[in-house]
Coordinates of C-alpha atoms in Angstrom, one line a residue:
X213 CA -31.8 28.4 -24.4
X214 CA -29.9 27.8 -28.1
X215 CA -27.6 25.5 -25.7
X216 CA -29.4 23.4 -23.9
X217 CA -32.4 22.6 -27.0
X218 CA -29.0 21.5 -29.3
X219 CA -27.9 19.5 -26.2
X220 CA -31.5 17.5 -25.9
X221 CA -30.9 17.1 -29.8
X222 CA -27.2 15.9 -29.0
X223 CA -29.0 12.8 -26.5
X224 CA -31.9 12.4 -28.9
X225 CA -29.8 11.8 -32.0
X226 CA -27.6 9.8 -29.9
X227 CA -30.1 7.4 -28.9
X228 CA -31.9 6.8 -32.2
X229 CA -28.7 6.3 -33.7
X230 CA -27.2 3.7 -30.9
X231 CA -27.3 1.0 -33.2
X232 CA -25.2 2.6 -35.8
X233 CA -22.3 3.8 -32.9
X234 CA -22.3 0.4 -31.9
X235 CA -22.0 -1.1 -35.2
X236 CA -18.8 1.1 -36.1
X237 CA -17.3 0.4 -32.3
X238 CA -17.6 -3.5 -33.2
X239 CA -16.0 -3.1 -36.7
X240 CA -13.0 -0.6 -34.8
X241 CA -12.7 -3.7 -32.4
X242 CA -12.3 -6.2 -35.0
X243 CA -9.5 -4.1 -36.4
X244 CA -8.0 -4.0 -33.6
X245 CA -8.4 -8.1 -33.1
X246 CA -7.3 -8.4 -36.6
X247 CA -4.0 -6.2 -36.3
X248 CA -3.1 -7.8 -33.7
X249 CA -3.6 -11.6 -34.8
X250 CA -1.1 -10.5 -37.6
X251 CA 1.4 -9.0 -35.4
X252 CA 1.3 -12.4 -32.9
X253 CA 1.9 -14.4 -36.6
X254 CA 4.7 -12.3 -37.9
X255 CA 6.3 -13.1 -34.2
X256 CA 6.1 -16.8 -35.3
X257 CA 9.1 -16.6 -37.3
X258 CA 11.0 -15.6 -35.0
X259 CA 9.9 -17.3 -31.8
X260 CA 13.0 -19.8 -31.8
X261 CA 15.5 -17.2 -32.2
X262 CA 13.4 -15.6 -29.1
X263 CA 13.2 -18.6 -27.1
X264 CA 17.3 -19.1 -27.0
X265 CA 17.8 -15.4 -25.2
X266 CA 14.5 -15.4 -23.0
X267 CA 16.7 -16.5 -19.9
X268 CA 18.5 -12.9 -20.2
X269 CA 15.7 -10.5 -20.6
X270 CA 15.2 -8.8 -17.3
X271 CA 11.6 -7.6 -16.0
X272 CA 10.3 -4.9 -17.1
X273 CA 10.4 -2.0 -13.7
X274 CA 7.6 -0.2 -12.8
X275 CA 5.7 2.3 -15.5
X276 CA 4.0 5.1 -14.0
X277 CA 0.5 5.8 -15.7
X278 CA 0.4 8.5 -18.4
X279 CA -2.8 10.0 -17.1
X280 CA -5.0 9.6 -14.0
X281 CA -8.3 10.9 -12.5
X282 CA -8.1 13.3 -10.1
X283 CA -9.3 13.8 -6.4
X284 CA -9.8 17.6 -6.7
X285 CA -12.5 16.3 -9.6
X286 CA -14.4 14.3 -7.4
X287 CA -18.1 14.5 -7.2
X288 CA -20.3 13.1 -3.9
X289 CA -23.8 12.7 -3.9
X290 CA -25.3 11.5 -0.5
X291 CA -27.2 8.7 0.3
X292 CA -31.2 9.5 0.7
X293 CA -32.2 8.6 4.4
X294 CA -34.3 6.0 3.2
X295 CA -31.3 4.8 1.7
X296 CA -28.9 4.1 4.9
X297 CA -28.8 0.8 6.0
X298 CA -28.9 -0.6 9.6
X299 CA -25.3 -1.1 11.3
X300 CA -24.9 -4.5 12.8
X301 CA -23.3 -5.6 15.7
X302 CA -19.3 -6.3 16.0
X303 CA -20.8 -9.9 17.3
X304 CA -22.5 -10.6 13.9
X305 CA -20.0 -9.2 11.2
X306 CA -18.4 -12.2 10.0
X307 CA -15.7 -11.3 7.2
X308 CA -17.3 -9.6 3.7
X309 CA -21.3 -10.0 4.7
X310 CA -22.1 -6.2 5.4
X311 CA -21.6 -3.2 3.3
X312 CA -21.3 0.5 3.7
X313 CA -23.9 2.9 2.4
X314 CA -21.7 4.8 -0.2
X315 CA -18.8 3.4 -2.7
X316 CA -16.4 5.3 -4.9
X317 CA -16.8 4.4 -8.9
X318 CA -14.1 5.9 -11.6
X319 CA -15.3 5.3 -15.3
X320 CA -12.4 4.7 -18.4
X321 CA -13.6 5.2 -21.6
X322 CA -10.6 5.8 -23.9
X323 CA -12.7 7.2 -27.0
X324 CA -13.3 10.2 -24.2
X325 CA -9.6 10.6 -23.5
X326 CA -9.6 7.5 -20.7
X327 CA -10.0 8.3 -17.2
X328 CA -13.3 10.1 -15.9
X329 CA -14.1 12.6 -12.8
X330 CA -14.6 10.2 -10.0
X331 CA -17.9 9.9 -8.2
X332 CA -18.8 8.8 -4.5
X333 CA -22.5 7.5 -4.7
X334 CA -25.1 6.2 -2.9
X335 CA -24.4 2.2 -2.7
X336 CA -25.8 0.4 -5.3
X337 CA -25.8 -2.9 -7.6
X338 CA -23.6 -2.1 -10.9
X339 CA -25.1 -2.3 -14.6
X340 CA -22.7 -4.4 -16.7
X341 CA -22.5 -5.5 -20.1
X342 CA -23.1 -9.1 -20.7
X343 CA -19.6 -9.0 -23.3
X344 CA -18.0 -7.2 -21.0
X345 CA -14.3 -8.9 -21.0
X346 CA -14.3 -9.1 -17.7
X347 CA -16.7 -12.1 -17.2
X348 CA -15.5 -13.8 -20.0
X349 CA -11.8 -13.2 -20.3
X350 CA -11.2 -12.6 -16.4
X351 CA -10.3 -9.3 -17.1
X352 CA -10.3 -7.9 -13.5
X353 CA -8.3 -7.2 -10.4
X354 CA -9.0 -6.4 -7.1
X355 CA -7.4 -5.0 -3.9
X356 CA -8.0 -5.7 0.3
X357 CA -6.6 -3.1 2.4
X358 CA -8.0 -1.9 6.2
X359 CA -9.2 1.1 8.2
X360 CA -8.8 0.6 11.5
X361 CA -9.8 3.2 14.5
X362 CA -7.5 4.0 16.7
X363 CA -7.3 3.9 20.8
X364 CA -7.5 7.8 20.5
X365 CA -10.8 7.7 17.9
X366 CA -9.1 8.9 14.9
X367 CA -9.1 6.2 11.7
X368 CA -5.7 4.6 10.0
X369 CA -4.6 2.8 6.7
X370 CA -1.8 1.1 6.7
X371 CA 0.5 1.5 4.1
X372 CA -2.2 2.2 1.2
X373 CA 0.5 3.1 -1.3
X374 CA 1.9 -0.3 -1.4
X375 CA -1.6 -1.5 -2.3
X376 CA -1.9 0.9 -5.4
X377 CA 1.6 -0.6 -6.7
X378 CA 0.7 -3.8 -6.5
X379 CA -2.7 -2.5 -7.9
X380 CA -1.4 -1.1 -10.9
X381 CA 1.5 -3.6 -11.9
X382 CA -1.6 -5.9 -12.0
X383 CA -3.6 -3.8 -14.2
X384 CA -0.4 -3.2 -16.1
X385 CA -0.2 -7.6 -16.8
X386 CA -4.2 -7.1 -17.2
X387 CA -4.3 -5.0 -20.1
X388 CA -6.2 -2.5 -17.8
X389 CA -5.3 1.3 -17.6
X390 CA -3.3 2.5 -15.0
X391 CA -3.7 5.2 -12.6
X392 CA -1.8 7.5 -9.8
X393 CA -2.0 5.6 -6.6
X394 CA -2.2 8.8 -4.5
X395 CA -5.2 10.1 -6.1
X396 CA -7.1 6.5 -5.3
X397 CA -5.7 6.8 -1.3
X398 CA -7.5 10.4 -1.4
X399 CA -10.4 9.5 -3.2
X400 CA -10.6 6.4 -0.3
X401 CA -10.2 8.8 2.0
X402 CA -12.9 10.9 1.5
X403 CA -15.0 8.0 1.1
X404 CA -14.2 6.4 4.7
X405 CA -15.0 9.9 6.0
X406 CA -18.2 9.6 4.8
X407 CA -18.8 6.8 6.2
X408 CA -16.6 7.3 9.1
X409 CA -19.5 5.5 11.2
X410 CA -19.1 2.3 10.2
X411 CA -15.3 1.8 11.1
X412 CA -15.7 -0.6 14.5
X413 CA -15.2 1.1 17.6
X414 CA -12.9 -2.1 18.0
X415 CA -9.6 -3.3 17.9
X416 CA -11.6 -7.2 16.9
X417 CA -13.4 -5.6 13.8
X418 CA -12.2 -3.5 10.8
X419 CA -13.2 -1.6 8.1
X420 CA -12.2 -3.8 4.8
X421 CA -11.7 -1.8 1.7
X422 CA -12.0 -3.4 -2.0
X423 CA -10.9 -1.4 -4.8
X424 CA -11.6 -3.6 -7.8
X425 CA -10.7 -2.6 -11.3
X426 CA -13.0 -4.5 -14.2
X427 CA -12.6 -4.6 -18.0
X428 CA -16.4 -3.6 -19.4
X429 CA -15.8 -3.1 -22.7
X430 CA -19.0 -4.9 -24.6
X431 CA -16.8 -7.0 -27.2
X432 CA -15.6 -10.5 -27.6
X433 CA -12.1 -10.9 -28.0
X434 CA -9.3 -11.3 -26.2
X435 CA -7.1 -7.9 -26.4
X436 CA -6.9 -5.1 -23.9
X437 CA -10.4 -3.0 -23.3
X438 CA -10.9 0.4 -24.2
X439 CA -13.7 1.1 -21.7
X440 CA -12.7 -0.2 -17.9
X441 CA -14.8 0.9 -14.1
X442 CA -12.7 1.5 -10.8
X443 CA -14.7 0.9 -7.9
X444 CA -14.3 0.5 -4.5
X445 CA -16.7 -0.7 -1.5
X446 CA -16.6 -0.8 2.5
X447 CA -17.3 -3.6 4.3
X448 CA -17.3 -4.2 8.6
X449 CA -15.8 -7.1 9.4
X450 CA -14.5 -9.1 11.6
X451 CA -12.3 -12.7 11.8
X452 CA -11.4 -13.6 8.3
X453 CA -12.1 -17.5 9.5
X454 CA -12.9 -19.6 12.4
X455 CA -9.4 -21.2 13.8
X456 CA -9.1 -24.1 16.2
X457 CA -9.8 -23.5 20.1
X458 CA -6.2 -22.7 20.6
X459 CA -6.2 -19.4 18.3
X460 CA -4.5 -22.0 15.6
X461 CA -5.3 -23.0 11.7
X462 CA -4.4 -26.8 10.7
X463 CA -3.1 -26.7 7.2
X464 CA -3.4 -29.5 3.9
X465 CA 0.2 -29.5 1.8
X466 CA -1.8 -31.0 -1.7
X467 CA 1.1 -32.0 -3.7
X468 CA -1.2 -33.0 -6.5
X469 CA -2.3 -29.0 -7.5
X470 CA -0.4 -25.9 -7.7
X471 CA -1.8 -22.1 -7.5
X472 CA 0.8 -20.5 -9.8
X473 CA 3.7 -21.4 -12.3
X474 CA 7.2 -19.4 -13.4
X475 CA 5.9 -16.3 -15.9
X476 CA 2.7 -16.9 -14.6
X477 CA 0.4 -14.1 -12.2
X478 CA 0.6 -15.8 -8.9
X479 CA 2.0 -12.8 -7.8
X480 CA -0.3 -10.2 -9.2
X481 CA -3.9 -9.6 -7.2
X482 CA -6.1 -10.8 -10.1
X483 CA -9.6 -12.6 -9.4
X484 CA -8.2 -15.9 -11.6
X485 CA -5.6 -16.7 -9.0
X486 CA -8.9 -17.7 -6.5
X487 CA -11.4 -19.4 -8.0
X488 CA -10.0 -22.4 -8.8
X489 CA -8.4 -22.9 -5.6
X490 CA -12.0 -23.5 -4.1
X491 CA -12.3 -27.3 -5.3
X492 CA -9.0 -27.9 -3.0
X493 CA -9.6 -25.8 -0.5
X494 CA -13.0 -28.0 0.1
X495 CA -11.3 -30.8 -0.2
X496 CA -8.5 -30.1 2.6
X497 CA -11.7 -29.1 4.6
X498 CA -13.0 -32.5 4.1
X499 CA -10.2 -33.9 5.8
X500 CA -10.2 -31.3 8.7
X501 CA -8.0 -28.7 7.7
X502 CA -8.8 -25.1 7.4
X503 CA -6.3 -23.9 4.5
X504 CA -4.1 -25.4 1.7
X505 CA -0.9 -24.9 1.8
X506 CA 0.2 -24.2 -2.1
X507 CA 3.6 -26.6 -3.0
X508 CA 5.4 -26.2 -6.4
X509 CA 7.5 -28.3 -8.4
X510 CA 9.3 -31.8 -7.6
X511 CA 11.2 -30.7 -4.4
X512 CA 7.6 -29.1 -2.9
X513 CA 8.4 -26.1 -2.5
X514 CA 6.3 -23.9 0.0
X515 CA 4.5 -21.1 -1.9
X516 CA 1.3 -19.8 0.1
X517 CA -1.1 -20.9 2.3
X518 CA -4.6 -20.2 1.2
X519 CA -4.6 -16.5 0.3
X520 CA -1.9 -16.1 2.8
X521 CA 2.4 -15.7 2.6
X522 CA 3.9 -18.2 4.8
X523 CA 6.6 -17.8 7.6
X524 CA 8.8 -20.3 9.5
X525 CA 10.6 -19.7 12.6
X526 CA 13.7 -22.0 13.7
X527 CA 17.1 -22.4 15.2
X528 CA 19.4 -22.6 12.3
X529 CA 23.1 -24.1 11.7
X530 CA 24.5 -21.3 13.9
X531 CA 22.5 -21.8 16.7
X532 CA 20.2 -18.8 16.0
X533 CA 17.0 -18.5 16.0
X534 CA 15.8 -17.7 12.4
X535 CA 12.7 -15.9 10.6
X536 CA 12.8 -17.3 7.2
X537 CA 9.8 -16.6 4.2
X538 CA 9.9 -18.0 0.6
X539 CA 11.3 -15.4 -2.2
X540 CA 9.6 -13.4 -4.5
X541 CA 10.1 -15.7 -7.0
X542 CA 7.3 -14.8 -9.4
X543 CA 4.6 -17.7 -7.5
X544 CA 4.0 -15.4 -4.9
X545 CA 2.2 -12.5 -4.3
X546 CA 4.2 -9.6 -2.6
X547 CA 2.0 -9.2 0.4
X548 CA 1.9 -5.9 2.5
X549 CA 2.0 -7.2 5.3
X550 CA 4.9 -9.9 4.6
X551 CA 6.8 -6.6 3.4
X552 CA 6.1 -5.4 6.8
X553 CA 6.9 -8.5 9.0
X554 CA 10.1 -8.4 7.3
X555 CA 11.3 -4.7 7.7
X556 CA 10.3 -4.6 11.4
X557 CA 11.6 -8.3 12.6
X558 CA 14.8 -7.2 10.4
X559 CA 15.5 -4.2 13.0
X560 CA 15.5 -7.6 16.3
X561 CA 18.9 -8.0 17.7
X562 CA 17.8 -11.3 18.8
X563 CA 16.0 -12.5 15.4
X564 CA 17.8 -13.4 12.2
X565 CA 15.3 -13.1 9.2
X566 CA 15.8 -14.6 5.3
X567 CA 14.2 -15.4 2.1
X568 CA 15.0 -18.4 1.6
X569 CA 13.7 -21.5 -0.6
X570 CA 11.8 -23.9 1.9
X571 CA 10.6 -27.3 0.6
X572 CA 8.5 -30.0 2.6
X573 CA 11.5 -31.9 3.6
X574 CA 13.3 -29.2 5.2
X575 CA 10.0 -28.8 7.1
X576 CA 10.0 -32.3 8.4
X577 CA 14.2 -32.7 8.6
X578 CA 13.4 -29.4 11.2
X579 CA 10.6 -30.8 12.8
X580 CA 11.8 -34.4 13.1
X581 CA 15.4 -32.7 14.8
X582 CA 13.6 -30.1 17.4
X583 CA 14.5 -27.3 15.3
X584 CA 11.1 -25.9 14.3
X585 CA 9.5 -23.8 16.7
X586 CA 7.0 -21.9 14.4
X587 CA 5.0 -21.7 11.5
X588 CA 2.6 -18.9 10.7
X589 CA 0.5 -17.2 7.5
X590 CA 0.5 -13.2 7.3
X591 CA -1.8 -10.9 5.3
X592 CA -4.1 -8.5 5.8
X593 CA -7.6 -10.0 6.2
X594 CA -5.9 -12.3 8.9
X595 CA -3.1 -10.2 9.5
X596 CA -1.1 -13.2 11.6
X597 CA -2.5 -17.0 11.8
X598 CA 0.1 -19.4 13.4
X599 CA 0.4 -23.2 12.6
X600 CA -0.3 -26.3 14.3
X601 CA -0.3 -28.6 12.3
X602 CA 0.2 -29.9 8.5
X603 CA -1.3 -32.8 6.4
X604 CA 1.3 -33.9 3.5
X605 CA 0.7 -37.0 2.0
X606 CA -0.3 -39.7 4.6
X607 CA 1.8 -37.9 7.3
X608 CA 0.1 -35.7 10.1
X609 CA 2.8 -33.3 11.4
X610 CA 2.4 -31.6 14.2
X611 CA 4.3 -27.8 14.4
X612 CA 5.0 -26.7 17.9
X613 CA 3.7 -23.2 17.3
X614 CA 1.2 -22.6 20.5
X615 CA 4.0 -24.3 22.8
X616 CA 6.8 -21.5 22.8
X617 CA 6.7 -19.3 26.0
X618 CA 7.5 -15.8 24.0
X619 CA 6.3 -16.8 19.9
X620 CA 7.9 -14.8 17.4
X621 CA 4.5 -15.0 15.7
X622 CA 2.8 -13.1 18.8
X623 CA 5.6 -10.4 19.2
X624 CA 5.1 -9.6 15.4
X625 CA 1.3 -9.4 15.5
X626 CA 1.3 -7.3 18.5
X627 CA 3.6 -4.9 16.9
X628 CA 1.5 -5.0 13.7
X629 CA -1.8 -4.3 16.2
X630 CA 0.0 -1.5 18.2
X631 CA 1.0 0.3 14.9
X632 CA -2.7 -0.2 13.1
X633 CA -4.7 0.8 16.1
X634 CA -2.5 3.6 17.0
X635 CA -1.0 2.6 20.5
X636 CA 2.2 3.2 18.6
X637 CA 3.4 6.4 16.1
X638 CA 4.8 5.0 12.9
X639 CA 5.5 6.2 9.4
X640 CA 3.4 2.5 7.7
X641 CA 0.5 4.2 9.9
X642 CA -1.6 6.6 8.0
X643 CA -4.3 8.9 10.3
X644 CA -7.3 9.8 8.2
X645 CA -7.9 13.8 9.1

């Protein structure tokens, strides 16, 4: 009895004194700000000194998180029946319309050691700060990953673990805390059980998984947050957009805007990389396109294609017939399933495949010769999307992508489908128990 009264005191005290603990968490945050103004001036005297050796400094590789929630902590509580929602129909999913009726939330508070026991909940709108950084800063980053259910009913991922990578080299540019990847795939895991009813019985329609990771820390200023929420929601869907009769997109090559820049974070998954593409993306729609395709620089080079990496398939200086993607040069983001359509087309006899720089006028110097058979866009929402044609300038050029008898782009999404819906074993395929 002792315990619990000096616990109700604990809350009470707590919440008549909420102004005070809030007054002494601003002033701790203006410290912080002011410490590390200072520390960006002292830099100042030596930024030209800096500048001269930038070229040599190498990236920095991959830092594993110094703590992490844990799976064997997490807590469930079930959805009321009043709370479950109705299931629509494979027909009427569209892409991102529908959610599941639980998500998975992970709280960071660093004052309480940082990360907290994760909790599968009933689904349900979040409370946020209005200072929390990430509305004003764009502190945020987000994740898109699939379950998909298998010819013989059981439910896949593919290749989760190099979505928590990428997840947490994002957080690491972000400022936000970092985490072990494997305990997020179990934590996902338990929560797709749960709602195990809502993957399609389908190989048309998916089950799309969002981990998101948000700065929430209620202070302005523009420094890494102490406080920080992992969460992650379900949603049906279906295709990611509506293509042209023949199965194909029609792309707009805007020379005039660019997603991403050298040092910049086109190739982290972070929320700023998308808004501002909408204003183009409506524009090339305008003109009857469905996507951009992202140039860079004075040579237009190929970067991405609306959220999408970018593949080209022709018959080279050898005579060969060639897969070729642009680099990971820092403009683009390091897609899962690019990763993948490289590794399996790599083991072809009868394929050659390259990263390799590709501008717009190697594009039309192929296309004008013969010598480009293919274009396509890979990731996972759309998982394959071939090319017909390209807007650049005043040019209309038309790719000959739905005219090849056998199309590298079909041969790779097949394989993709066979591995993800189980018609074939694989170690990228992994079965939910």
């Amino acid at each position: 009895m002792p315990v619990r009264r000096s616990k109700v005191l604990l809350v009470k005290w707590i919440f008549e004194n909420q102004h005070k603990l809030q007054t002494v968490r601003w002033c701790s945050s203006s410290l912080r700000y002011k410490e590390l103004e200072e520390s960006a001036q002292a830099l100042e005297h030596v930024a030209p000194h800096a500048a001269a050796a930038a070229p040599d400094v190498k990236p920095r590789p991959y830092r594993a998180p110094e703590t992490s929630f844990k799976h064997d902590d997490l807590q469930v509580t079930l959805a009321a029946p009043y709370q479950l929602q109705r299931k629509p129909d494979a027909p009427d999913l569209g892409f991102g319309k529908y959610f599941t009726d639980h998500m998975l939330k992970i709280q960071y508070h660093k004052q309480l050691g940082g990360w907290q026991k994760p909790e599968i909940t009933p689904f349900e709108p979040l409370s946020i700060h209005p200072a929390a950084k990430a509305l004003h800063y764009a502190i945020q980053l987000f994740e898109g990953l699939k379950a998909y259910r298998g010819v013989d009913d059981k439910i896949r991922l593919f290749r989760p673990d190099l979505n928590m990578r990428r997840m947490n080299l994002a957080a690491e540019r972000s400022g936000l805390p970092m985490f072990d990847g494997d305990e997020l795939i179990k934590c996902i895991k338990r929560l797709i059980q749960i709602d195990q009813e809502w993957v399609p019985h389908s190989e048309t329609s998916t089950l799309y998984i969002r981990p998101t990771l948000i700065g929430t820390e209620a202070t302005f200023g523009i420094m890494a947050p102490e406080s920080a929420l992992l969460f992650v929601i379900l949603s049906p869907v279906s295709a990611y957009y509506k293509a042209s009769d023949d199965g194909a997109v029609s792309i707009y090559a805007d020379p005039s805007v660019v997603r991403a820049f050298p040092g910049g974070v086109g190739n982290r998954k972070v929320g700023s990389n998308y808004g501002p593409t909408i204003d183009a993306t409506a524009r090339a729609a305008q003109m009857g396109h469905h996507q951009v395709l992202w140039l860079f620089g004075p040579n237009h080079e190929l970067t991405e294609v609306g959220a999408m990496n970018i593949f080209m398939v022709y018959i080279n200086e050898h005579g060969e017939k060639q897969l070729s993607t642009p680099p990971l040069n820092g403009l683009i983001l390091p897609g899962v399933t690019r990763q993948s359509i490289l590794e399996l087309a790599s083991e072809w006899d009868d394929l050659t495949v390259k990263e390799e720089v590709i501008t717009m006028d190697r594009v039309i110097e192929l296309n004008n010769s013969g010598r480009l058979l293919e274009m396509f866009g890979s990731g996972t929402a759309v998982v394959i999307s071939p090319i017909s044609r390209m807007g650049f300038i005043d040019q209309e050029i038309y790719i000959p992508t739905m005219k090849q008898t056998r199309p590298v782009f079909q041969r790779i999404k097949d394989t993709l489908l066979a591995i993800q819906y189980g018609h074939i074993e694989h170690p990228y395929s992994h079965v939910i128990s």
